[in-house]
Short mmCIF file of N, CA and C in Angstrom, two decimals:
data_model
loop_
_atom_site.label_atom_id
_atom_site.label_comp_id
_atom_site.label_asym_id
_atom_site.label_seq_id
_atom_site.Cartn_x
_atom_site.Cartn_y
_atom_site.Cartn_z
N MET A 1257 21.11 15.96 -35.51
CA MET A 1257 19.74 16.32 -35.77
C MET A 1257 19.02 15.08 -36.31
N LEU A 1258 17.93 14.72 -35.71
CA LEU A 1258 17.14 13.57 -36.15
C LEU A 1258 15.94 14.07 -36.92
N ILE A 1259 15.75 13.51 -38.08
CA ILE A 1259 14.59 13.86 -38.89
C ILE A 1259 13.88 12.57 -39.24
N ALA A 1260 12.61 12.51 -38.98
CA ALA A 1260 11.85 11.32 -39.34
C ALA A 1260 11.82 11.23 -40.86
N GLU A 1261 12.58 10.32 -41.41
CA GLU A 1261 12.69 10.20 -42.86
C GLU A 1261 11.75 9.15 -43.43
N LYS A 1262 10.87 8.63 -42.60
CA LYS A 1262 9.93 7.64 -43.07
C LYS A 1262 9.10 8.23 -44.20
N LYS A 1263 9.02 7.49 -45.31
CA LYS A 1263 8.23 7.97 -46.44
C LYS A 1263 6.75 7.84 -46.11
N LEU A 1264 6.00 8.84 -46.46
CA LEU A 1264 4.58 8.83 -46.17
C LEU A 1264 3.82 7.85 -47.05
N GLY A 1265 4.29 7.64 -48.26
CA GLY A 1265 3.60 6.74 -49.16
C GLY A 1265 2.23 7.27 -49.53
N ASP A 1266 1.31 6.36 -49.84
CA ASP A 1266 -0.02 6.81 -50.26
C ASP A 1266 -1.00 6.86 -49.09
N LYS A 1267 -0.55 6.53 -47.90
CA LYS A 1267 -1.41 6.60 -46.71
C LYS A 1267 -0.75 7.50 -45.67
N PHE A 1268 -1.37 8.63 -45.42
CA PHE A 1268 -0.85 9.56 -44.41
C PHE A 1268 -2.01 10.39 -43.89
N HIS A 1269 -1.74 11.14 -42.85
CA HIS A 1269 -2.73 12.05 -42.28
C HIS A 1269 -2.32 13.48 -42.55
N ILE A 1270 -3.27 14.37 -42.46
CA ILE A 1270 -2.98 15.80 -42.46
C ILE A 1270 -3.12 16.24 -41.00
N ASP A 1271 -2.04 16.77 -40.46
CA ASP A 1271 -2.03 17.16 -39.05
C ASP A 1271 -2.12 18.67 -38.93
N HIS A 1272 -2.62 19.11 -37.82
CA HIS A 1272 -2.66 20.54 -37.49
C HIS A 1272 -1.44 20.86 -36.63
N ILE A 1273 -0.63 21.82 -37.06
CA ILE A 1273 0.51 22.24 -36.25
C ILE A 1273 0.01 22.74 -34.90
N LYS A 1274 -0.93 23.64 -34.94
CA LYS A 1274 -1.60 24.12 -33.73
C LYS A 1274 -2.92 23.35 -33.68
N PRO A 1275 -3.08 22.44 -32.71
CA PRO A 1275 -4.20 21.49 -32.73
C PRO A 1275 -5.58 22.13 -32.74
N VAL A 1276 -6.48 21.45 -33.45
CA VAL A 1276 -7.89 21.83 -33.49
C VAL A 1276 -8.61 20.93 -32.49
N PHE A 1277 -9.49 21.49 -31.70
CA PHE A 1277 -10.22 20.73 -30.69
C PHE A 1277 -11.65 20.56 -31.16
N ARG A 1278 -11.99 19.38 -31.65
CA ARG A 1278 -13.34 19.11 -32.15
C ARG A 1278 -14.17 18.44 -31.06
N GLY A 1279 -15.40 18.90 -30.89
CA GLY A 1279 -16.30 18.30 -29.92
C GLY A 1279 -16.08 18.75 -28.49
N TRP A 1280 -15.23 19.72 -28.27
CA TRP A 1280 -14.99 20.25 -26.93
C TRP A 1280 -16.00 21.37 -26.68
N TYR A 1281 -16.60 21.38 -25.52
CA TYR A 1281 -17.53 22.46 -25.18
C TYR A 1281 -16.80 23.78 -24.99
N GLU A 1282 -15.67 23.71 -24.32
CA GLU A 1282 -14.85 24.90 -24.11
C GLU A 1282 -13.49 24.65 -24.74
N LYS A 1283 -13.22 25.32 -25.83
CA LYS A 1283 -11.95 25.13 -26.52
C LYS A 1283 -10.85 25.92 -25.83
N PRO A 1284 -9.67 25.32 -25.67
CA PRO A 1284 -8.55 26.04 -25.07
C PRO A 1284 -8.14 27.26 -25.90
N ASP A 1285 -7.53 28.22 -25.25
CA ASP A 1285 -7.05 29.42 -25.95
C ASP A 1285 -6.06 29.07 -27.05
N ARG A 1286 -5.38 27.94 -26.89
CA ARG A 1286 -4.36 27.57 -27.86
C ARG A 1286 -4.92 26.82 -29.07
N ALA A 1287 -6.23 26.77 -29.22
CA ALA A 1287 -6.86 26.03 -30.32
C ALA A 1287 -6.48 26.62 -31.67
N GLY A 1288 -6.17 25.74 -32.62
CA GLY A 1288 -5.82 26.16 -33.97
C GLY A 1288 -7.04 26.16 -34.88
N GLU A 1289 -6.78 26.41 -36.16
CA GLU A 1289 -7.85 26.50 -37.15
C GLU A 1289 -7.56 25.59 -38.33
N ASP A 1290 -8.59 25.32 -39.13
CA ASP A 1290 -8.44 24.56 -40.36
C ASP A 1290 -8.04 25.51 -41.49
N ILE A 1291 -6.80 25.97 -41.45
CA ILE A 1291 -6.28 26.84 -42.51
C ILE A 1291 -4.99 26.22 -43.03
N ILE A 1292 -4.67 26.49 -44.28
CA ILE A 1292 -3.54 25.84 -44.96
C ILE A 1292 -2.22 26.02 -44.21
N ASN A 1293 -1.99 27.18 -43.61
CA ASN A 1293 -0.73 27.42 -42.89
C ASN A 1293 -0.62 26.61 -41.61
N ASN A 1294 -1.70 25.98 -41.20
CA ASN A 1294 -1.71 25.18 -39.97
C ASN A 1294 -1.73 23.68 -40.28
N LEU A 1295 -1.59 23.30 -41.55
CA LEU A 1295 -1.68 21.90 -41.95
C LEU A 1295 -0.36 21.38 -42.50
N VAL A 1296 0.00 20.16 -42.10
CA VAL A 1296 1.22 19.50 -42.59
C VAL A 1296 0.94 18.01 -42.77
N PRO A 1297 1.66 17.35 -43.71
CA PRO A 1297 1.51 15.90 -43.82
C PRO A 1297 2.19 15.23 -42.63
N ALA A 1298 1.61 14.14 -42.16
CA ALA A 1298 2.18 13.41 -41.02
C ALA A 1298 1.94 11.92 -41.21
N CYS A 1299 2.89 11.12 -40.76
CA CYS A 1299 2.64 9.68 -40.78
C CYS A 1299 1.49 9.40 -39.81
N ILE A 1300 0.78 8.35 -40.07
CA ILE A 1300 -0.40 8.02 -39.26
C ILE A 1300 -0.02 7.84 -37.79
N ARG A 1301 1.06 7.12 -37.53
CA ARG A 1301 1.49 6.87 -36.14
C ARG A 1301 1.76 8.17 -35.40
N CYS A 1302 2.46 9.11 -36.03
CA CYS A 1302 2.77 10.38 -35.36
C CYS A 1302 1.50 11.19 -35.10
N ASN A 1303 0.63 11.27 -36.09
CA ASN A 1303 -0.57 12.08 -35.92
C ASN A 1303 -1.47 11.52 -34.82
N LEU A 1304 -1.64 10.20 -34.80
CA LEU A 1304 -2.48 9.60 -33.76
C LEU A 1304 -1.88 9.78 -32.37
N ARG A 1305 -0.55 9.68 -32.27
CA ARG A 1305 0.11 9.83 -30.97
C ARG A 1305 0.09 11.27 -30.50
N LYS A 1306 0.26 12.21 -31.42
CA LYS A 1306 0.30 13.63 -31.06
C LYS A 1306 -1.03 14.11 -30.50
N GLY A 1307 -2.13 13.67 -31.09
CA GLY A 1307 -3.44 14.10 -30.61
C GLY A 1307 -3.57 15.61 -30.57
N THR A 1308 -3.94 16.15 -29.42
CA THR A 1308 -4.11 17.61 -29.28
C THR A 1308 -2.89 18.28 -28.64
N ALA A 1309 -1.78 17.57 -28.61
CA ALA A 1309 -0.55 18.16 -28.04
C ALA A 1309 0.00 19.22 -28.98
N SER A 1310 0.70 20.17 -28.42
CA SER A 1310 1.42 21.15 -29.24
C SER A 1310 2.63 20.45 -29.86
N ILE A 1311 3.22 21.07 -30.87
CA ILE A 1311 4.41 20.50 -31.49
C ILE A 1311 5.51 20.34 -30.45
N GLN A 1312 5.72 21.35 -29.61
CA GLN A 1312 6.78 21.27 -28.61
C GLN A 1312 6.52 20.17 -27.59
N LYS A 1313 5.29 20.02 -27.15
CA LYS A 1313 4.94 18.96 -26.20
C LYS A 1313 5.17 17.59 -26.82
N PHE A 1314 4.77 17.42 -28.07
CA PHE A 1314 4.98 16.15 -28.77
C PHE A 1314 6.47 15.87 -28.92
N ARG A 1315 7.26 16.89 -29.25
CA ARG A 1315 8.71 16.74 -29.37
C ARG A 1315 9.30 16.25 -28.05
N GLU A 1316 8.85 16.82 -26.94
CA GLU A 1316 9.33 16.41 -25.62
C GLU A 1316 8.94 14.97 -25.31
N GLU A 1317 7.74 14.57 -25.71
CA GLU A 1317 7.31 13.18 -25.50
C GLU A 1317 8.18 12.22 -26.29
N ILE A 1318 8.52 12.57 -27.52
CA ILE A 1318 9.39 11.71 -28.33
C ILE A 1318 10.76 11.58 -27.66
N LYS A 1319 11.30 12.71 -27.19
CA LYS A 1319 12.62 12.68 -26.54
C LYS A 1319 12.64 11.78 -25.31
N ARG A 1320 11.50 11.61 -24.65
CA ARG A 1320 11.42 10.80 -23.42
C ARG A 1320 11.31 9.30 -23.70
N GLN A 1321 11.19 8.90 -24.95
CA GLN A 1321 10.94 7.49 -25.24
C GLN A 1321 12.06 6.56 -24.77
N ILE A 1322 13.31 6.96 -24.88
CA ILE A 1322 14.41 6.11 -24.40
C ILE A 1322 14.32 5.95 -22.89
N GLU A 1323 14.05 7.04 -22.19
CA GLU A 1323 13.88 6.97 -20.73
C GLU A 1323 12.74 6.00 -20.37
N ILE A 1324 11.64 6.10 -21.06
CA ILE A 1324 10.49 5.23 -20.80
C ILE A 1324 10.82 3.78 -21.11
N LEU A 1325 11.49 3.53 -22.23
CA LEU A 1325 11.88 2.17 -22.57
C LEU A 1325 12.81 1.58 -21.52
N ASN A 1326 13.76 2.38 -21.04
CA ASN A 1326 14.69 1.89 -20.02
C ASN A 1326 13.99 1.56 -18.70
N LYS A 1327 12.93 2.26 -18.39
CA LYS A 1327 12.21 2.01 -17.14
C LYS A 1327 11.26 0.84 -17.25
N ARG A 1328 10.64 0.66 -18.41
CA ARG A 1328 9.48 -0.23 -18.49
C ARG A 1328 9.60 -1.41 -19.44
N ASN A 1329 10.61 -1.46 -20.30
CA ASN A 1329 10.59 -2.47 -21.35
C ASN A 1329 11.75 -3.45 -21.22
N PHE A 1330 11.43 -4.65 -20.76
CA PHE A 1330 12.43 -5.70 -20.57
C PHE A 1330 13.14 -6.02 -21.88
N ASN A 1331 12.40 -6.17 -22.97
CA ASN A 1331 13.00 -6.54 -24.26
C ASN A 1331 13.98 -5.47 -24.75
N TYR A 1332 13.62 -4.20 -24.55
CA TYR A 1332 14.52 -3.12 -24.96
C TYR A 1332 15.82 -3.19 -24.17
N LYS A 1333 15.70 -3.37 -22.85
CA LYS A 1333 16.89 -3.44 -22.00
C LYS A 1333 17.77 -4.63 -22.37
N LEU A 1334 17.15 -5.75 -22.72
CA LEU A 1334 17.91 -6.92 -23.14
C LEU A 1334 18.65 -6.65 -24.44
N ALA A 1335 17.97 -6.04 -25.40
CA ALA A 1335 18.61 -5.69 -26.67
C ALA A 1335 19.76 -4.72 -26.43
N LYS A 1336 19.58 -3.79 -25.51
CA LYS A 1336 20.65 -2.84 -25.17
C LYS A 1336 21.84 -3.56 -24.54
N ASP A 1337 21.57 -4.52 -23.66
CA ASP A 1337 22.64 -5.30 -23.04
C ASP A 1337 23.53 -5.98 -24.08
N PHE A 1338 22.94 -6.39 -25.18
CA PHE A 1338 23.69 -7.07 -26.24
C PHE A 1338 24.09 -6.12 -27.37
N ARG A 1339 24.02 -4.83 -27.08
CA ARG A 1339 24.43 -3.78 -28.02
C ARG A 1339 23.73 -3.88 -29.38
N LEU A 1340 22.46 -4.23 -29.34
CA LEU A 1340 21.67 -4.30 -30.57
C LEU A 1340 21.01 -2.96 -30.89
N VAL A 1341 20.96 -2.08 -29.91
CA VAL A 1341 20.42 -0.74 -30.11
C VAL A 1341 21.42 0.27 -29.57
N LYS A 1342 21.40 1.45 -30.15
CA LYS A 1342 22.29 2.52 -29.70
C LYS A 1342 21.44 3.73 -29.35
N GLU A 1343 21.57 4.20 -28.13
CA GLU A 1343 20.83 5.38 -27.70
C GLU A 1343 21.58 6.64 -28.11
N THR A 1344 20.83 7.63 -28.56
CA THR A 1344 21.43 8.92 -28.92
C THR A 1344 20.61 10.03 -28.28
N GLU A 1345 21.14 11.22 -28.33
CA GLU A 1345 20.42 12.39 -27.85
C GLU A 1345 20.21 13.34 -29.02
N ASN A 1346 19.84 12.78 -30.16
CA ASN A 1346 19.60 13.59 -31.35
C ASN A 1346 18.45 14.56 -31.13
N GLU A 1347 18.55 15.68 -31.81
CA GLU A 1347 17.47 16.66 -31.79
C GLU A 1347 16.30 16.10 -32.60
N VAL A 1348 15.09 16.34 -32.15
CA VAL A 1348 13.90 15.88 -32.88
C VAL A 1348 13.45 17.01 -33.80
N VAL A 1349 13.55 16.76 -35.10
CA VAL A 1349 13.14 17.73 -36.11
C VAL A 1349 12.09 17.05 -36.98
N PHE A 1350 10.95 17.67 -37.13
CA PHE A 1350 9.88 17.08 -37.91
C PHE A 1350 10.05 17.39 -39.40
N TRP A 1351 9.48 16.53 -40.22
CA TRP A 1351 9.59 16.65 -41.67
C TRP A 1351 9.22 18.05 -42.14
N PHE A 1352 8.10 18.57 -41.66
CA PHE A 1352 7.64 19.88 -42.14
C PHE A 1352 8.59 20.99 -41.71
N GLU A 1353 9.33 20.80 -40.63
CA GLU A 1353 10.30 21.81 -40.20
C GLU A 1353 11.50 21.82 -41.13
N LYS A 1354 11.87 20.66 -41.62
CA LYS A 1354 13.01 20.57 -42.53
C LYS A 1354 12.66 21.12 -43.91
N TYR A 1355 11.45 20.84 -44.37
CA TYR A 1355 11.09 21.17 -45.74
C TYR A 1355 10.19 22.40 -45.88
N ARG A 1356 9.90 23.05 -44.78
CA ARG A 1356 9.05 24.25 -44.83
C ARG A 1356 9.70 25.30 -45.72
N GLU A 1357 8.90 25.95 -46.53
CA GLU A 1357 9.43 27.03 -47.36
C GLU A 1357 9.85 28.18 -46.47
N LYS A 1358 10.98 28.74 -46.78
CA LYS A 1358 11.52 29.84 -45.97
C LYS A 1358 11.06 31.16 -46.53
#
């Protein structure tokens, strides 16, 4: 199980679990709301990358990163050739999923 253990520090974003669509003329049926149960702390990089994706869609995008690196990134492939990186198939678990009150 992989959990992003990066400390948020004093700079972080508040993300919507179910995304809110601001400035859209026609909001999708899956649009979320600005309510406390829909808000979680997120590192800036994750929140900006997630955008209006659902949690599951974002999880799938993260899982594809090794595949994308292998197809498109010369430096990654070179580092892999010299065993400087190790690929895993860890489960992607978000911070709020680990620490959510039960």
